[in-house]
Amino acid sequence: MNIKLAAKNKESQRAVRVGGLEFGRDFVLAAGPCSVESEEQMAAIARAVSEAGANLLRGGAFKPRTSPYAFQGLGLAGLKILQRAGREMGLPVVTEVLDARDVPWVADYADMLQIGARNMQNFSLLKEVGRAGRPVLLKRGMNATLAEWLSCAEYILHYGNPDVVLCERGIRTFETHTRNTLDLSAVPALHQLTHLPVMVDPSHGTGRRELIPAMTLAAVAAGADAVMLEVHHQPDRALSDGDQALLPAEFARLVRRIQVLRDALRQLPDIPPDPLAGGTGPNPENKEEVTP
Ligand code: PEP
Ligand code: MN
């Protein structure tokens, strides 16, 4: 794997800050609608998620839709609405940028730029966000290996931006019950390979509202530094991804459960260091060749 700047070593260690948040120190709870739809929708959802404990507000103004006939996002108007909602609640905002040409001006409205799964290997976009001077949330491509994903992070770092957070959002498998297969093994694996913080998005990772709480708690238990959740006050009327939007009350309940789980995880007995954890490399005892 040809990664240098993203690799886990002392020199590369650096905190990623977004607004007043510091990934790693603060558990980051990103929440908001899939798409910014209107001033009223964004204000209602921003208030609900903020009151429940979210510390980063999400909302898409440019939507990468499978069909050209589906809602494409409000563009600049959506960015303005998102920025106002964030300011009103005192929350930094993260939003997706789809096109390299838009990066400089989208960066004026966003505290963090999201590169979506479909654009993970859009190298001109990666170079541009590398120069953007804004933290970047790099989602995993739906067919990407960890090595391919880390190489994309390496592009952003190489082009001058050290502030990258990786987001596991599910990969394509043969399973069709869920929208994607949320690869939670990526979380501890990435913590071994890279110093970059890891977020998990169980909304796109499952596509099904009823599965999201369990997978969110599992992500926290797996060691995620952050989670991203789609929330809508009227999911039946959402212009995108209504099936995977939590209601504000469901989100608030989940936040309380995350807090209880995190407290419990801190109380786990302090046993001698696990030789398999924390980037110490493979367990020497397992080194012998295994014949299949
Ligand atoms: C999103 O976060 O709204 C989104 C489109 O996600 P992904 O790129 O993971 O599909
Ligand atoms: Mn979505």
Coordinates of C-alpha atoms and ligand atoms in Angstrom, one line a residue:
M1 CA 0.0 0.0 0.0
N2 CA 1.7 3.2 -1.1
I3 CA 0.5 5.6 1.5
K4 CA 2.9 7.9 3.3
L5 CA 1.2 11.0 4.7
A6 CA -1.9 9.0 5.7
A7 CA 0.1 6.2 7.3
K8 CA 0.0 5.7 11.1
N9 CA 3.2 7.2 12.5
K10 CA 4.2 9.9 15.0
E11 CA 5.1 12.5 12.4
S12 CA 1.8 12.2 10.6
Q13 CA -0.3 12.5 13.8
R14 CA -2.4 15.7 13.7
A15 CA -5.8 16.6 15.1
V16 CA -8.6 17.3 12.6
R17 CA -10.6 20.4 13.7
V18 CA -13.9 21.5 12.3
G19 CA -15.2 24.7 13.9
G20 CA -14.7 24.2 17.6
L21 CA -14.7 20.4 17.2
E22 CA -11.7 18.2 17.4
F23 CA -12.1 14.7 16.0
G24 CA -10.6 12.2 18.3
R25 CA -11.0 14.4 21.4
D26 CA -14.7 15.0 20.8
F27 CA -17.1 12.3 19.7
V28 CA -18.6 13.8 16.5
L29 CA -22.2 13.4 15.9
A30 CA -23.1 14.6 12.4
A31 CA -26.8 14.8 11.7
G32 CA -29.3 16.5 9.4
P33 CA -31.4 15.8 6.3
C34 CA -30.1 14.0 3.2
S35 CA -31.0 17.1 1.2
V36 CA -31.5 20.7 2.1
E37 CA -35.1 21.3 0.9
S38 CA -36.3 24.6 2.3
E39 CA -35.5 27.2 4.9
E40 CA -38.3 25.8 7.2
Q41 CA -37.2 22.2 6.8
M42 CA -33.6 22.9 7.5
A43 CA -34.4 25.2 10.5
A44 CA -36.7 22.5 12.0
I45 CA -34.3 19.7 11.6
A46 CA -31.2 21.7 12.7
R47 CA -33.0 22.7 15.9
A48 CA -34.1 19.1 16.6
V49 CA -30.7 17.5 16.1
S50 CA -28.9 20.3 18.0
E51 CA -31.2 20.0 21.0
A52 CA -30.7 16.2 20.9
G53 CA -26.9 16.6 21.0
A54 CA -25.6 16.7 17.4
N55 CA -22.4 18.8 17.1
L56 CA -22.1 18.9 13.3
L57 CA -24.9 19.7 10.9
R58 CA -25.2 18.0 7.5
G59 CA -27.3 18.7 4.5
G60 CA -26.8 18.2 0.8
A61 CA -27.2 21.1 -1.6
F62 CA -25.7 19.2 -4.6
K63 CA -27.1 15.7 -4.8
P64 CA -25.5 12.9 -6.8
R65 CA -28.7 11.1 -7.9
T66 CA -28.9 7.8 -9.8
S67 CA -31.6 9.3 -12.0
P68 CA -31.2 12.6 -13.8
Y69 CA -34.9 13.2 -13.1
A70 CA -34.6 12.9 -9.3
F71 CA -34.2 16.0 -7.1
Q72 CA -30.6 17.4 -7.7
G73 CA -30.4 19.7 -4.8
L74 CA -31.0 23.5 -4.3
G75 CA -27.4 24.4 -5.2
L76 CA -26.3 27.8 -4.0
A77 CA -29.6 28.5 -2.4
G78 CA -29.3 25.3 -0.4
L79 CA -25.8 26.2 0.8
K80 CA -27.1 29.6 2.1
I81 CA -29.9 27.9 3.9
L82 CA -27.6 25.3 5.4
Q83 CA -25.1 27.9 6.5
R84 CA -27.8 30.0 8.2
A85 CA -29.2 27.0 10.0
G86 CA -25.8 26.1 11.3
R87 CA -25.1 29.6 12.5
E88 CA -28.5 29.8 14.2
M89 CA -27.7 26.6 16.2
G90 CA -24.0 27.4 16.6
L91 CA -23.1 24.2 14.7
P92 CA -20.4 23.8 12.0
V93 CA -21.8 22.4 8.7
V94 CA -20.7 19.7 6.3
T95 CA -22.0 19.4 2.7
E96 CA -21.1 17.6 -0.4
V97 CA -19.2 19.1 -3.3
L98 CA -19.7 17.3 -6.6
D99 CA -17.5 19.2 -9.1
A100 CA -13.9 20.4 -8.9
R101 CA -14.9 23.8 -10.4
D102 CA -17.3 24.4 -7.4
V103 CA -14.8 23.7 -4.6
P104 CA -13.5 27.3 -4.0
W105 CA -17.0 28.9 -3.7
V106 CA -18.7 25.9 -1.9
A107 CA -15.8 26.2 0.7
D108 CA -17.1 29.7 1.5
Y109 CA -20.3 28.2 2.9
A110 CA -19.1 24.9 4.4
D111 CA -16.9 24.2 7.5
M112 CA -16.2 20.7 6.1
L113 CA -16.4 19.5 2.4
Q114 CA -17.8 16.1 1.8
I115 CA -16.6 13.9 -1.1
G116 CA -19.3 11.4 -1.8
A117 CA -18.9 7.7 -2.4
R118 CA -19.5 8.1 -6.1
N119 CA -16.7 10.6 -6.3
M120 CA -14.1 8.9 -4.1
Q121 CA -11.8 8.4 -7.1
N122 CA -12.5 11.7 -8.9
F123 CA -8.9 12.7 -8.8
S124 CA -9.4 16.3 -10.1
L125 CA -11.9 16.8 -7.3
L126 CA -9.5 15.3 -4.7
K127 CA -6.7 17.6 -5.9
E128 CA -9.0 20.6 -5.7
V129 CA -10.1 19.8 -2.1
G130 CA -6.5 19.2 -1.3
R131 CA -6.0 22.9 -2.0
A132 CA -9.2 24.2 -0.5
G133 CA -8.1 25.0 3.0
R134 CA -11.2 23.2 4.5
P135 CA -11.4 19.9 6.3
V136 CA -12.6 17.1 4.1
L137 CA -14.9 14.2 4.8
L138 CA -13.9 11.4 2.3
K139 CA -16.6 8.8 1.9
R140 CA -15.7 5.3 0.9
G141 CA -16.5 4.4 -2.7
M142 CA -19.1 1.6 -2.8
N143 CA -16.6 -0.7 -4.5
A144 CA -13.4 0.5 -3.0
T145 CA -10.9 -1.5 -1.0
L146 CA -9.4 0.1 2.1
A147 CA -6.1 0.5 0.1
E148 CA -7.9 2.3 -2.7
W149 CA -9.7 4.5 -0.2
L150 CA -6.5 5.4 1.7
S151 CA -4.8 6.2 -1.6
C152 CA -7.5 8.8 -2.3
A153 CA -7.0 10.3 1.2
E154 CA -3.3 10.4 0.3
Y155 CA -4.1 12.5 -2.7
I156 CA -5.8 15.1 -0.6
L157 CA -2.9 15.2 1.9
H158 CA -0.4 15.3 -0.8
Y159 CA -2.1 18.3 -2.4
G160 CA -1.7 20.2 0.8
N161 CA -4.7 19.4 3.1
P162 CA -3.9 17.4 6.2
D163 CA -7.4 17.6 7.6
V164 CA -9.1 14.5 6.3
V165 CA -11.7 12.3 8.0
L166 CA -12.7 8.9 6.5
C167 CA -16.3 7.9 6.3
E168 CA -17.4 4.2 6.0
R169 CA -20.9 4.3 4.4
G170 CA -21.3 0.7 3.2
I171 CA -20.1 -1.2 0.3
R172 CA -21.8 -3.2 -2.5
T173 CA -22.2 -6.9 -1.9
F174 CA -24.6 -9.6 -3.2
E175 CA -27.0 -8.7 -0.3
T176 CA -30.0 -6.8 -1.4
H177 CA -31.9 -6.7 1.9
T178 CA -29.9 -3.6 2.9
R179 CA -29.0 -0.8 0.6
N180 CA -25.3 -1.4 1.2
T181 CA -23.3 -3.7 3.5
L182 CA -21.9 -1.6 6.3
D183 CA -18.3 -2.8 6.7
L184 CA -17.6 -2.2 10.4
S185 CA -14.4 -4.2 10.3
A186 CA -13.0 -1.1 8.4
V187 CA -13.1 0.8 11.6
P188 CA -10.4 -1.1 13.7
A189 CA -8.6 -1.9 10.4
L190 CA -8.2 1.8 9.6
H191 CA -7.2 2.6 13.1
Q192 CA -4.3 0.2 12.5
L193 CA -3.4 1.6 9.1
T194 CA -3.8 5.4 9.5
H195 CA -3.9 8.2 11.9
L196 CA -6.9 9.7 10.1
P197 CA -10.2 9.8 12.2
V198 CA -13.0 7.4 11.1
M199 CA -16.7 8.2 10.8
V200 CA -19.4 5.7 10.2
D201 CA -22.6 6.5 8.3
P202 CA -25.2 3.8 9.2
S203 CA -27.9 5.7 7.2
H204 CA -26.5 5.0 3.8
G205 CA -24.8 1.9 5.2
T206 CA -28.2 0.2 5.7
G207 CA -30.8 2.3 3.9
R208 CA -33.4 1.1 6.4
R209 CA -34.5 3.2 9.3
E210 CA -35.2 0.3 11.6
L211 CA -31.6 -1.0 11.3
I212 CA -29.8 2.2 12.0
P213 CA -29.8 2.3 15.8
A214 CA -28.2 -1.1 16.2
M215 CA -25.6 -0.4 13.5
T216 CA -24.8 3.0 15.0
L217 CA -24.2 1.4 18.4
A218 CA -22.1 -1.3 16.8
A219 CA -20.0 1.4 15.0
V220 CA -19.4 3.1 18.4
A221 CA -18.4 -0.2 19.9
A222 CA -16.0 -0.8 17.0
G223 CA -14.2 2.4 17.8
A224 CA -15.6 5.0 15.4
D225 CA -14.6 8.6 16.1
A226 CA -17.8 9.9 14.7
V227 CA -21.1 8.9 13.2
M228 CA -23.3 10.5 10.6
L229 CA -27.1 10.1 10.7
E230 CA -29.8 11.3 8.4
V231 CA -32.7 12.9 10.2
H232 CA -36.0 14.3 8.8
H233 CA -39.0 15.6 10.6
Q234 CA -41.3 14.4 7.8
P235 CA -39.5 11.4 6.2
D236 CA -42.5 10.6 4.0
R237 CA -42.2 13.9 2.3
A238 CA -38.4 13.9 2.0
L239 CA -37.0 14.7 -1.4
S240 CA -34.3 12.1 -1.0
D241 CA -33.5 9.1 1.2
G242 CA -36.7 9.3 3.3
D243 CA -36.6 5.5 4.0
Q244 CA -33.4 5.9 5.9
A245 CA -34.2 9.1 7.8
L246 CA -34.7 8.9 11.5
L247 CA -37.4 10.9 13.1
P248 CA -36.1 13.6 15.5
A249 CA -37.4 11.6 18.5
E250 CA -35.7 8.4 17.3
F251 CA -32.5 10.3 16.8
A252 CA -32.7 11.8 20.3
R253 CA -33.2 8.4 21.8
L254 CA -30.3 7.0 19.9
V255 CA -28.0 9.8 21.1
R256 CA -28.9 8.9 24.7
R257 CA -28.0 5.3 24.0
I258 CA -24.7 6.3 22.4
Q259 CA -23.8 8.3 25.5
V260 CA -24.6 5.4 27.8
L261 CA -22.6 3.0 25.5
R262 CA -19.6 5.3 25.4
D263 CA -19.6 5.6 29.2
A264 CA -19.8 1.8 29.4
L265 CA -16.9 1.4 27.0
R266 CA -14.8 3.6 29.1
Q267 CA -15.4 1.3 32.0
L268 CA -14.2 -1.8 30.2
P269 CA -11.6 -3.4 32.4
D270 CA -8.0 -2.3 31.8
I271 CA -6.4 -5.6 30.6
P272 CA -2.9 -5.8 29.2
P273 CA -2.6 -4.3 25.7
D274 CA -4.1 -6.3 22.9
P275 CA -1.3 -7.3 20.5
L276 CA -3.7 -7.1 17.6
A277 CA -4.9 -3.6 18.3
G278 CA -3.5 -0.1 17.8
G279 CA -1.2 -0.5 14.8
T280 CA 1.3 -2.8 16.5
G281 CA 1.1 -5.0 13.4
P282 CA 0.2 -8.6 13.1
N283 CA 0.5 -10.9 16.1
P284 CA 3.9 -12.6 15.7
E285 CA 2.3 -15.9 16.9
N286 CA 0.1 -15.9 13.9
K287 CA 2.9 -15.3 11.4
E288 CA 3.4 -18.8 10.2
E289 CA 2.2 -19.5 6.7
V290 CA -1.3 -21.0 6.7
T291 CA -1.9 -23.6 4.0
P292 CA -5.5 -23.2 2.8
Ligands
PEP1 C1 -24.9 11.7 1.4 O1 -24.2 11.7 2.4 O2 -26.0 12.3 1.2 C2 -24.5 10.8 0.3 C3 -25.0 11.0 -1.0 O3 -23.7 9.8 0.6 P1 -22.9 8.7 -0.2 O4 -22.0 9.5 -1.1 O5 -22.2 7.9 0.9 O6 -23.9 7.9 -1.0
MN2 MN -28.6 10.6 1.6

